[in-house]
mmCIF file of C-alpha atoms in Angstrom:
data_model
loop_
_atom_site.group_PDB
_atom_site.id
_atom_site.type_symbol
_atom_site.label_atom_id
_atom_site.label_comp_id
_atom_site.label_asym_id
_atom_site.label_seq_id
_atom_site.Cartn_x
_atom_site.Cartn_y
_atom_site.Cartn_z
ATOM 1 C CA UNK X 1 0.000 0.000 0.000
ATOM 2 C CA UNK X 2 2.954 2.202 0.682
ATOM 3 C CA UNK X 3 4.771 1.217 -2.445
ATOM 4 C CA UNK X 4 4.895 3.319 -5.457
ATOM 5 C CA UNK X 5 1.891 1.497 -6.796
ATOM 6 C CA UNK X 6 -0.216 2.407 -3.717
ATOM 7 C CA UNK X 7 -2.009 5.478 -4.970
ATOM 8 C CA UNK X 8 -2.929 3.630 -8.167
ATOM 9 C CA UNK X 9 -4.602 0.837 -6.258
ATOM 10 C CA UNK X 10 -6.461 3.279 -4.009
ATOM 11 C CA UNK X 11 -7.689 5.246 -7.000
ATOM 12 C CA UNK X 12 -8.869 2.079 -8.626
ATOM 13 C CA UNK X 13 -10.795 1.066 -5.535
ATOM 14 C CA UNK X 14 -12.418 4.514 -5.296
ATOM 15 C CA UNK X 15 -13.424 4.317 -8.938
ATOM 16 C CA UNK X 16 -15.052 0.921 -8.400
ATOM 17 C CA UNK X 17 -16.913 2.235 -5.365
ATOM 18 C CA UNK X 18 -18.316 5.159 -7.340
ATOM 19 C CA UNK X 19 -19.329 2.908 -10.189
ATOM 20 C CA UNK X 20 -21.072 0.512 -7.763
ATOM 21 C CA UNK X 21 -22.955 3.362 -6.108
ATOM 22 C CA UNK X 22 -24.306 4.664 -9.401
ATOM 23 C CA UNK X 23 -25.251 1.141 -10.359
ATOM 24 C CA UNK X 24 -27.242 0.740 -7.119
ATOM 25 C CA UNK X 25 -29.004 4.048 -7.701
ATOM 26 C CA UNK X 26 -29.886 2.954 -11.259
ATOM 27 C CA UNK X 27 -31.227 -0.329 -10.046
ATOM 28 C CA UNK X 28 -33.271 1.399 -7.319
ATOM 29 C CA UNK X 29 -34.765 3.882 -9.747
ATOM 30 C CA UNK X 30 -35.467 1.610 -12.665
ATOM 31 C CA UNK X 31 -35.991 -1.819 -11.057
ATOM 32 C CA UNK X 32 -39.747 -2.356 -10.184
ATOM 33 C CA UNK X 33 -38.927 -4.784 -7.405
ATOM 34 C CA UNK X 34 -36.721 -2.215 -5.693
ATOM 35 C CA UNK X 35 -39.546 0.377 -5.914
ATOM 36 C CA UNK X 36 -41.942 -1.363 -3.589
ATOM 37 C CA UNK X 37 -43.004 -4.765 -4.651
ATOM 38 C CA UNK X 38 -43.149 -4.471 -8.433
ATOM 39 C CA UNK X 39 -45.094 -1.125 -8.739
ATOM 40 C CA UNK X 40 -43.762 1.607 -10.888
ATOM 41 C CA UNK X 41 -44.278 5.292 -10.231
ATOM 42 C CA UNK X 42 -46.691 5.419 -13.169
ATOM 43 C CA UNK X 43 -48.664 2.508 -11.655
ATOM 44 C CA UNK X 44 -48.840 4.179 -8.259
ATOM 45 C CA UNK X 45 -49.969 7.449 -9.838
ATOM 46 C CA UNK X 46 -52.644 5.608 -11.867
ATOM 47 C CA UNK X 47 -53.950 3.802 -8.765
ATOM 48 C CA UNK X 48 -54.203 7.083 -6.900
ATOM 49 C CA UNK X 49 -56.044 8.633 -9.851
ATOM 50 C CA UNK X 50 -58.521 5.727 -9.887
ATOM 51 C CA UNK X 51 -59.071 6.078 -6.167
ATOM 52 C CA UNK X 52 -59.621 9.817 -6.531
ATOM 53 C CA UNK X 53 -62.182 9.167 -9.303
ATOM 54 C CA UNK X 54 -63.946 6.545 -7.141
ATOM 55 C CA UNK X 55 -64.087 8.985 -4.273
ATOM 56 C CA UNK X 56 -65.531 11.646 -6.563
ATOM 57 C CA UNK X 57 -68.262 9.192 -7.673
ATOM 58 C CA UNK X 58 -69.034 8.410 -4.045
ATOM 59 C CA UNK X 59 -69.201 12.124 -3.253
ATOM 60 C CA UNK X 60 -71.609 12.678 -6.183
ATOM 61 C CA UNK X 61 -73.779 9.765 -4.975
ATOM 62 C CA UNK X 62 -73.796 11.145 -1.434
ATOM 63 C CA UNK X 63 -74.768 14.574 -2.757
ATOM 64 C CA UNK X 64 -77.651 12.997 -4.721
ATOM 65 C CA UNK X 65 -78.809 11.103 -1.622
ATOM 66 C CA UNK X 66 -78.660 14.326 0.374
ATOM 67 C CA UNK X 67 -80.744 16.195 -2.241
ATOM 68 C CA UNK X 68 -83.302 13.375 -2.291
ATOM 69 C CA UNK X 69 -83.498 13.491 1.486
ATOM 70 C CA UNK X 70 -84.121 17.220 1.345
ATOM 71 C CA UNK X 71 -86.830 16.696 -1.282
ATOM 72 C CA UNK X 72 -88.352 13.940 0.865
ATOM 73 C CA UNK X 73 -88.433 16.258 3.846
ATOM 74 C CA UNK X 74 -90.052 18.970 1.740
ATOM 75 C CA UNK X 75 -92.571 16.440 0.371
ATOM 76 C CA UNK X 76 -93.353 15.375 3.935
ATOM 77 C CA UNK X 77 -94.011 18.975 4.931
ATOM 78 C CA UNK X 78 -96.164 19.467 1.828
ATOM 79 C CA UNK X 79 -98.065 16.283 2.652
ATOM 80 C CA UNK X 80 -98.722 17.594 6.157
ATOM 81 C CA UNK X 81 -100.023 20.854 4.690
ATOM 82 C CA UNK X 82 -102.264 18.990 2.230
ATOM 83 C CA UNK X 83 -103.539 16.739 5.008
ATOM 84 C CA UNK X 84 -104.442 19.774 7.111
ATOM 85 C CA UNK X 85 -106.180 21.399 4.119
ATOM 86 C CA UNK X 86 -108.097 18.169 3.449
ATOM 87 C CA UNK X 87 -109.270 18.033 7.060
ATOM 88 C CA UNK X 88 -110.401 21.670 6.870
ATOM 89 C CA UNK X 89 -112.203 20.991 3.577
ATOM 90 C CA UNK X 90 -113.923 17.939 5.062
ATOM 91 C CA UNK X 91 -115.087 20.011 8.012
ATOM 92 C CA UNK X 92 -116.389 22.696 5.657
ATOM 93 C CA UNK X 93 -118.237 20.056 3.634
ATOM 94 C CA UNK X 94 -119.815 18.780 6.852
ATOM 95 C CA UNK X 95 -121.016 22.283 7.703
ATOM 96 C CA UNK X 96 -122.408 22.790 4.196
ATOM 97 C CA UNK X 97 -124.157 19.414 4.284
ATOM 98 C CA UNK X 98 -125.731 20.305 7.631
ATOM 99 C CA UNK X 99 -126.897 23.637 6.213
ATOM 100 C CA UNK X 100 -128.272 21.928 3.106
ATOM 101 C CA UNK X 101 -130.094 19.359 5.237
ATOM 102 C CA UNK X 102 -131.660 22.174 7.267
ATOM 103 C CA UNK X 103 -132.720 24.008 4.104
ATOM 104 C CA UNK X 104 -134.279 20.830 2.721
ATOM 105 C CA UNK X 105 -136.046 20.168 6.025
ATOM 106 C CA UNK X 106 -137.327 23.761 6.149
ATOM 107 C CA UNK X 107 -138.517 23.498 2.546
ATOM 108 C CA UNK X 108 -140.314 20.254 3.275
ATOM 109 C CA UNK X 109 -141.907 21.827 6.351
ATOM 110 C CA UNK X 110 -143.075 24.872 4.389
ATOM 111 C CA UNK X 111 -144.460 22.697 1.608
ATOM 112 C CA UNK X 112 -146.272 20.565 4.165
ATOM 113 C CA UNK X 113 -147.689 23.635 5.893
ATOM 114 C CA UNK X 114 -148.905 24.983 2.548
ATOM 115 C CA UNK X 115 -150.437 21.652 1.573
ATOM 116 C CA UNK X 116 -152.051 21.337 4.997
ATOM 117 C CA UNK X 117 -153.496 24.834 4.678
ATOM 118 C CA UNK X 118 -154.762 24.173 1.153
ATOM 119 C CA UNK X 119 -156.167 20.807 2.163
ATOM 120 C CA UNK X 120 -157.796 22.283 5.248
ATOM 121 C CA UNK X 121 -159.350 25.130 3.305
ATOM 122 C CA UNK X 122 -160.595 22.785 0.597
ATOM 123 C CA UNK X 123 -161.982 20.386 3.186
ATOM 124 C CA UNK X 124 -163.765 23.206 4.976
ATOM 125 C CA UNK X 125 -165.362 24.452 1.752
ATOM 126 C CA UNK X 126 -166.549 20.973 0.883
ATOM 127 C CA UNK X 127 -167.834 20.265 4.386
ATOM 128 C CA UNK X 128 -169.751 23.532 4.458
ATOM 129 C CA UNK X 129 -171.579 22.477 1.305
ATOM 130 C CA UNK X 130 -173.015 19.319 2.913
ATOM 131 C CA UNK X 131 -176.724 19.778 3.564
ATOM 132 C CA UNK X 132 -177.242 22.509 0.971
ATOM 133 C CA UNK X 133 -180.470 22.144 -1.009
ATOM 134 C CA UNK X 134 -181.383 23.198 -4.532
ATOM 135 C CA UNK X 135 -184.665 23.016 -6.422
ATOM 136 C CA UNK X 136 -182.850 21.611 -9.457
ATOM 137 C CA UNK X 137 -179.344 20.702 -10.524
ATOM 138 C CA UNK X 138 -178.485 20.349 -14.193
ATOM 139 C CA UNK X 139 -175.303 18.698 -15.453
ATOM 140 C CA UNK X 140 -173.324 19.693 -18.551
ATOM 141 C CA UNK X 141 -174.538 16.548 -20.322
ATOM 142 C CA UNK X 142 -178.158 17.653 -19.840
ATOM 143 C CA UNK X 143 -179.241 15.454 -16.916
ATOM 144 C CA UNK X 144 -181.455 17.279 -14.434
ATOM 145 C CA UNK X 145 -182.176 16.391 -10.822
ATOM 146 C CA UNK X 146 -185.028 17.815 -8.727
ATOM 147 C CA UNK X 147 -185.157 18.526 -4.982
ATOM 148 C CA UNK X 148 -181.396 18.135 -4.610
ATOM 149 C CA UNK X 149 -179.550 17.945 -1.286
ATOM 150 C CA UNK X 150 -175.762 17.619 -1.140
ATOM 151 C CA UNK X 151 -174.786 14.689 1.048
ATOM 152 C CA UNK X 152 -171.009 14.564 0.434
ATOM 153 C CA UNK X 153 -168.300 16.361 -1.516
ATOM 154 C CA UNK X 154 -165.175 14.370 -2.367
ATOM 155 C CA UNK X 155 -162.200 14.519 -4.697
ATOM 156 C CA UNK X 156 -164.257 12.744 -7.345
ATOM 157 C CA UNK X 157 -167.436 14.826 -7.262
ATOM 158 C CA UNK X 158 -170.557 15.414 -5.199
ATOM 159 C CA UNK X 159 -173.002 12.866 -3.818
ATOM 160 C CA UNK X 160 -176.578 14.092 -3.792
ATOM 161 C CA UNK X 161 -180.002 12.976 -2.672
ATOM 162 C CA UNK X 162 -182.765 13.949 -5.078
ATOM 163 C CA UNK X 163 -186.441 13.272 -5.616
ATOM 164 C CA UNK X 164 -185.858 9.970 -7.371
ATOM 165 C CA UNK X 165 -183.000 8.605 -5.265
ATOM 166 C CA UNK X 166 -179.313 9.342 -4.864
ATOM 167 C CA UNK X 167 -176.428 9.937 -7.249
ATOM 168 C CA UNK X 168 -172.734 10.722 -7.336
ATOM 169 C CA UNK X 169 -171.979 13.329 -9.965
ATOM 170 C CA UNK X 170 -168.367 13.664 -11.085
ATOM 171 C CA UNK X 171 -166.795 17.081 -11.478
ATOM 172 C CA UNK X 172 -166.612 16.678 -15.249
ATOM 173 C CA UNK X 173 -170.442 16.618 -15.217
ATOM 174 C CA UNK X 174 -170.604 19.799 -13.167
ATOM 175 C CA UNK X 175 -170.295 23.316 -14.510
ATOM 176 C CA UNK X 176 -167.109 25.362 -14.278
ATOM 177 C CA UNK X 177 -168.620 27.304 -11.381
ATOM 178 C CA UNK X 178 -169.071 24.138 -9.321
ATOM 179 C CA UNK X 179 -165.594 22.919 -10.185
ATOM 180 C CA UNK X 180 -164.000 26.168 -9.042
ATOM 181 C CA UNK X 181 -166.044 26.266 -5.868
ATOM 182 C CA UNK X 182 -164.924 22.816 -4.766
ATOM 183 C CA UNK X 183 -161.397 23.207 -6.257
ATOM 184 C CA UNK X 184 -161.552 20.286 -8.636
ATOM 185 C CA UNK X 185 -158.146 18.724 -9.322
ATOM 186 C CA UNK X 186 -157.980 15.946 -11.984
ATOM 187 C CA UNK X 187 -154.839 14.511 -10.386
ATOM 188 C CA UNK X 188 -156.537 14.428 -6.999
ATOM 189 C CA UNK X 189 -159.510 12.672 -8.558
ATOM 190 C CA UNK X 190 -157.301 10.036 -10.200
ATOM 191 C CA UNK X 191 -155.559 9.354 -6.886
ATOM 192 C CA UNK X 192 -158.919 9.113 -5.098
ATOM 193 C CA UNK X 193 -160.250 6.641 -7.642
ATOM 194 C CA UNK X 194 -157.074 4.581 -7.285
ATOM 195 C CA UNK X 195 -157.553 4.559 -3.514
ATOM 196 C CA UNK X 196 -161.159 3.514 -3.908
ATOM 197 C CA UNK X 197 -160.096 0.676 -6.176
ATOM 198 C CA UNK X 198 -157.434 -0.457 -3.709
ATOM 199 C CA UNK X 199 -159.906 -0.281 -0.830
ATOM 200 C CA UNK X 200 -162.499 -2.183 -2.829
ATOM 201 C CA UNK X 201 -160.006 -4.926 -3.655
ATOM 202 C CA UNK X 202 -158.878 -5.084 -0.035
ATOM 203 C CA UNK X 203 -162.469 -5.334 1.116
ATOM 204 C CA UNK X 204 -163.248 -8.098 -1.369
ATOM 205 C CA UNK X 205 -160.154 -10.027 -0.271
ATOM 206 C CA UNK X 206 -161.178 -9.629 3.355
ATOM 207 C CA UNK X 207 -164.638 -11.010 2.560
ATOM 208 C CA UNK X 208 -163.080 -13.970 0.806
ATOM 209 C CA UNK X 209 -160.852 -14.699 3.806
ATOM 210 C CA UNK X 210 -163.468 -14.356 6.546
ATOM 211 C CA UNK X 211 -166.080 -16.869 7.746
ATOM 212 C CA UNK X 212 -168.365 -13.994 8.633
ATOM 213 C CA UNK X 213 -168.405 -10.579 10.197
ATOM 214 C CA UNK X 214 -169.409 -12.014 13.560
ATOM 215 C CA UNK X 215 -166.246 -14.077 13.676
ATOM 216 C CA UNK X 216 -164.152 -10.987 14.344
ATOM 217 C CA UNK X 217 -163.854 -10.095 18.011
ATOM 218 C CA UNK X 218 -164.853 -6.564 18.891
ATOM 219 C CA UNK X 219 -161.547 -5.821 20.614
ATOM 220 C CA UNK X 220 -159.265 -7.400 17.975
ATOM 221 C CA UNK X 221 -158.454 -6.135 14.474
ATOM 222 C CA UNK X 222 -159.454 -8.232 11.517
ATOM 223 C CA UNK X 223 -156.532 -10.236 10.115
ATOM 224 C CA UNK X 224 -155.289 -8.925 6.754
ATOM 225 C CA UNK X 225 -156.790 -10.813 3.830
ATOM 226 C CA UNK X 226 -153.411 -11.186 2.147
ATOM 227 C CA UNK X 227 -151.171 -13.934 3.420
ATOM 228 C CA UNK X 228 -148.332 -12.026 5.007
ATOM 229 C CA UNK X 229 -144.851 -12.999 3.945
ATOM 230 C CA UNK X 230 -141.843 -12.977 6.237
ATOM 231 C CA UNK X 231 -141.162 -9.276 7.044
ATOM 232 C CA UNK X 232 -137.459 -10.074 7.299
ATOM 233 C CA UNK X 233 -137.330 -10.730 3.546
ATOM 234 C CA UNK X 234 -137.290 -7.987 0.937
ATOM 235 C CA UNK X 235 -140.569 -9.243 -0.547
ATOM 236 C CA UNK X 236 -142.269 -9.386 2.847
ATOM 237 C CA UNK X 237 -141.003 -5.927 3.803
ATOM 238 C CA UNK X 238 -142.328 -4.459 0.553
ATOM 239 C CA UNK X 239 -145.697 -6.164 1.094
ATOM 240 C CA UNK X 240 -146.047 -4.717 4.618
ATOM 241 C CA UNK X 241 -145.039 -1.263 3.377
ATOM 242 C CA UNK X 242 -147.673 -1.414 0.638
ATOM 243 C CA UNK X 243 -150.399 -2.578 3.012
ATOM 244 C CA UNK X 244 -149.512 0.114 5.551
ATOM 245 C CA UNK X 245 -149.719 2.811 2.856
ATOM 246 C CA UNK X 246 -153.089 1.540 1.654
ATOM 247 C CA UNK X 247 -154.454 1.385 5.197
ATOM 248 C CA UNK X 248 -153.222 4.911 5.981
ATOM 249 C CA UNK X 249 -154.960 6.205 2.861
ATOM 250 C CA UNK X 250 -158.150 4.401 3.847
ATOM 251 C CA UNK X 251 -157.988 5.780 7.391
ATOM 252 C CA UNK X 252 -157.444 9.337 6.147
ATOM 253 C CA UNK X 253 -160.441 9.026 3.858
ATOM 254 C CA UNK X 254 -162.614 7.688 6.679
ATOM 255 C CA UNK X 255 -161.622 10.586 8.931
ATOM 256 C CA UNK X 256 -162.437 13.062 6.168
ATOM 257 C CA UNK X 257 -165.843 11.471 5.729
ATOM 258 C CA UNK X 258 -166.377 11.549 9.489
ATOM 259 C CA UNK X 259 -165.605 15.278 9.549
ATOM 260 C CA UNK X 260 -168.035 15.897 6.721
ATOM 261 C CA UNK X 261 -170.717 13.947 8.556
ATOM 262 C CA UNK X 262 -170.105 15.966 11.712
ATOM 263 C CA UNK X 263 -170.544 19.208 9.762
ATOM 264 C CA UNK X 264 -173.684 17.858 8.133
ATOM 265 C CA UNK X 265 -175.022 16.747 11.529
ATOM 266 C CA UNK X 266 -174.766 20.297 12.841
ATOM 267 C CA UNK X 267 -176.837 21.586 9.946
ATOM 268 C CA UNK X 268 -179.345 18.755 10.299
ATOM 269 C CA UNK X 269 -179.696 19.555 13.982
ATOM 270 C CA UNK X 270 -180.270 23.210 13.200
ATOM 271 C CA UNK X 271 -182.916 22.290 10.634
ATOM 272 C CA UNK X 272 -184.572 19.946 13.112
ATOM 273 C CA UNK X 273 -184.725 22.719 15.700
ATOM 274 C CA UNK X 274 -186.312 25.073 13.185
ATOM 275 C CA UNK X 275 -188.821 22.454 12.079
ATOM 276 C CA UNK X 276 -189.678 21.577 15.673
ATOM 277 C CA UNK X 277 -190.453 25.229 16.295
ATOM 278 C CA UNK X 278 -192.973 25.020 13.448
ATOM 279 C CA UNK X 279 -194.439 21.858 14.913
ATOM 280 C CA UNK X 280 -192.745 19.473 12.487
ATOM 281 C CA UNK X 281 -190.904 16.430 13.809
ATOM 282 C CA UNK X 282 -187.513 16.179 12.116
ATOM 283 C CA UNK X 283 -185.852 13.700 14.498
ATOM 284 C CA UNK X 284 -185.753 11.003 11.816
ATOM 285 C CA UNK X 285 -183.034 12.830 9.926
ATOM 286 C CA UNK X 286 -181.137 13.523 13.134
ATOM 287 C CA UNK X 287 -181.209 9.849 14.097
ATOM 288 C CA UNK X 288 -180.113 8.828 10.604
ATOM 289 C CA UNK X 289 -177.158 11.213 10.782
ATOM 290 C CA UNK X 290 -176.164 9.931 14.202
ATOM 291 C CA UNK X 291 -176.265 6.368 12.945
ATOM 292 C CA UNK X 292 -174.095 7.280 9.984
ATOM 293 C CA UNK X 293 -171.601 9.016 12.264
ATOM 294 C CA UNK X 294 -171.558 6.039 14.624
ATOM 295 C CA UNK X 295 -170.974 3.644 11.733
ATOM 296 C CA UNK X 296 -168.145 5.793 10.434
ATOM 297 C CA UNK X 297 -166.542 5.901 13.878
ATOM 298 C CA UNK X 298 -166.605 2.100 14.040
ATOM 299 C CA UNK X 299 -164.985 1.942 10.621
ATOM 300 C CA UNK X 300 -162.288 4.354 11.787
ATOM 301 C CA UNK X 301 -161.630 2.323 14.927
ATOM 302 C CA UNK X 302 -161.409 -0.879 12.920
ATOM 303 C CA UNK X 303 -159.052 0.647 10.345
ATOM 304 C CA UNK X 304 -156.893 2.118 13.119
ATOM 305 C CA UNK X 305 -156.465 -1.260 14.805
ATOM 306 C CA UNK X 306 -155.641 -2.891 11.464
ATOM 307 C CA UNK X 307 -153.043 -0.211 10.804
ATOM 308 C CA UNK X 308 -151.444 -0.741 14.204
ATOM 309 C CA UNK X 309 -151.292 -4.463 13.555
ATOM 310 C CA UNK X 310 -149.567 -3.920 10.217
ATOM 311 C CA UNK X 311 -147.069 -1.482 11.728
ATOM 312 C CA UNK X 312 -146.172 -4.002 14.416
ATOM 313 C CA UNK X 313 -145.399 -6.439 11.609
ATOM 314 C CA UNK X 314 -143.380 -3.719 9.900
ATOM 315 C CA UNK X 315 -141.065 -3.330 12.899
#
């Protein structure tokens, strides 16, 4: 080492060391295995770029989810508002329906009051005519009746007693003056005739189903002539409803007739008093009127009991 060749050997060794160091650096830089398990710088950069892109996608998805959540919250608030408005509207509808029901009920009441007044006035006019007498009565068809006395005024016409017997004259056979006086209504007449037909059919059925009038107890209503069906069925319920309606119509007619007889009885009584003052005995007519009133009252009582029996079946 200290010979004259020493510095040459040392220089050679230093040169080899430098060359080895550069070789190691080259290997470290350019050898994939020396750079961390076979990954180059480009590979690492690409992986990081992919990860950044994935994170950006995740961020975009999270932002979308957040916006949807906000919209859902807003929709929930809007739904609450709509629900409150619907409840308020329903309440308003309830109030309007109640008001409409009251208006309808008031209208029905007013119509009923008007009909009752008109019916009462018409009934009074017709009742006041009972007992009136006329020397003659001539119809539009030319028939003439002598010594006429009005016995009854109904929806169909007037029933009279005349020199040769009795007769019911329809309004069409009476003059316009008579029709106006008794307020003739063709529709009312048609309904009255329909009631009469229904009552006649009911009476005929009752005769066919009875063994005799004496078989009915005085304190029990006569059984309906029709065979009653089960009220629990639709057919039976409709049958009871129809029979109740017919019986109510019959009862109303009987009461009207009873009222007319009562009015006529007053006039007959007055006539009897006047005749008695002149020494004439007019009790025969009074007794006849009382008998007619008594008969009508029995008919009313009988019809009332029959109606109650039908309504019990209706329940």
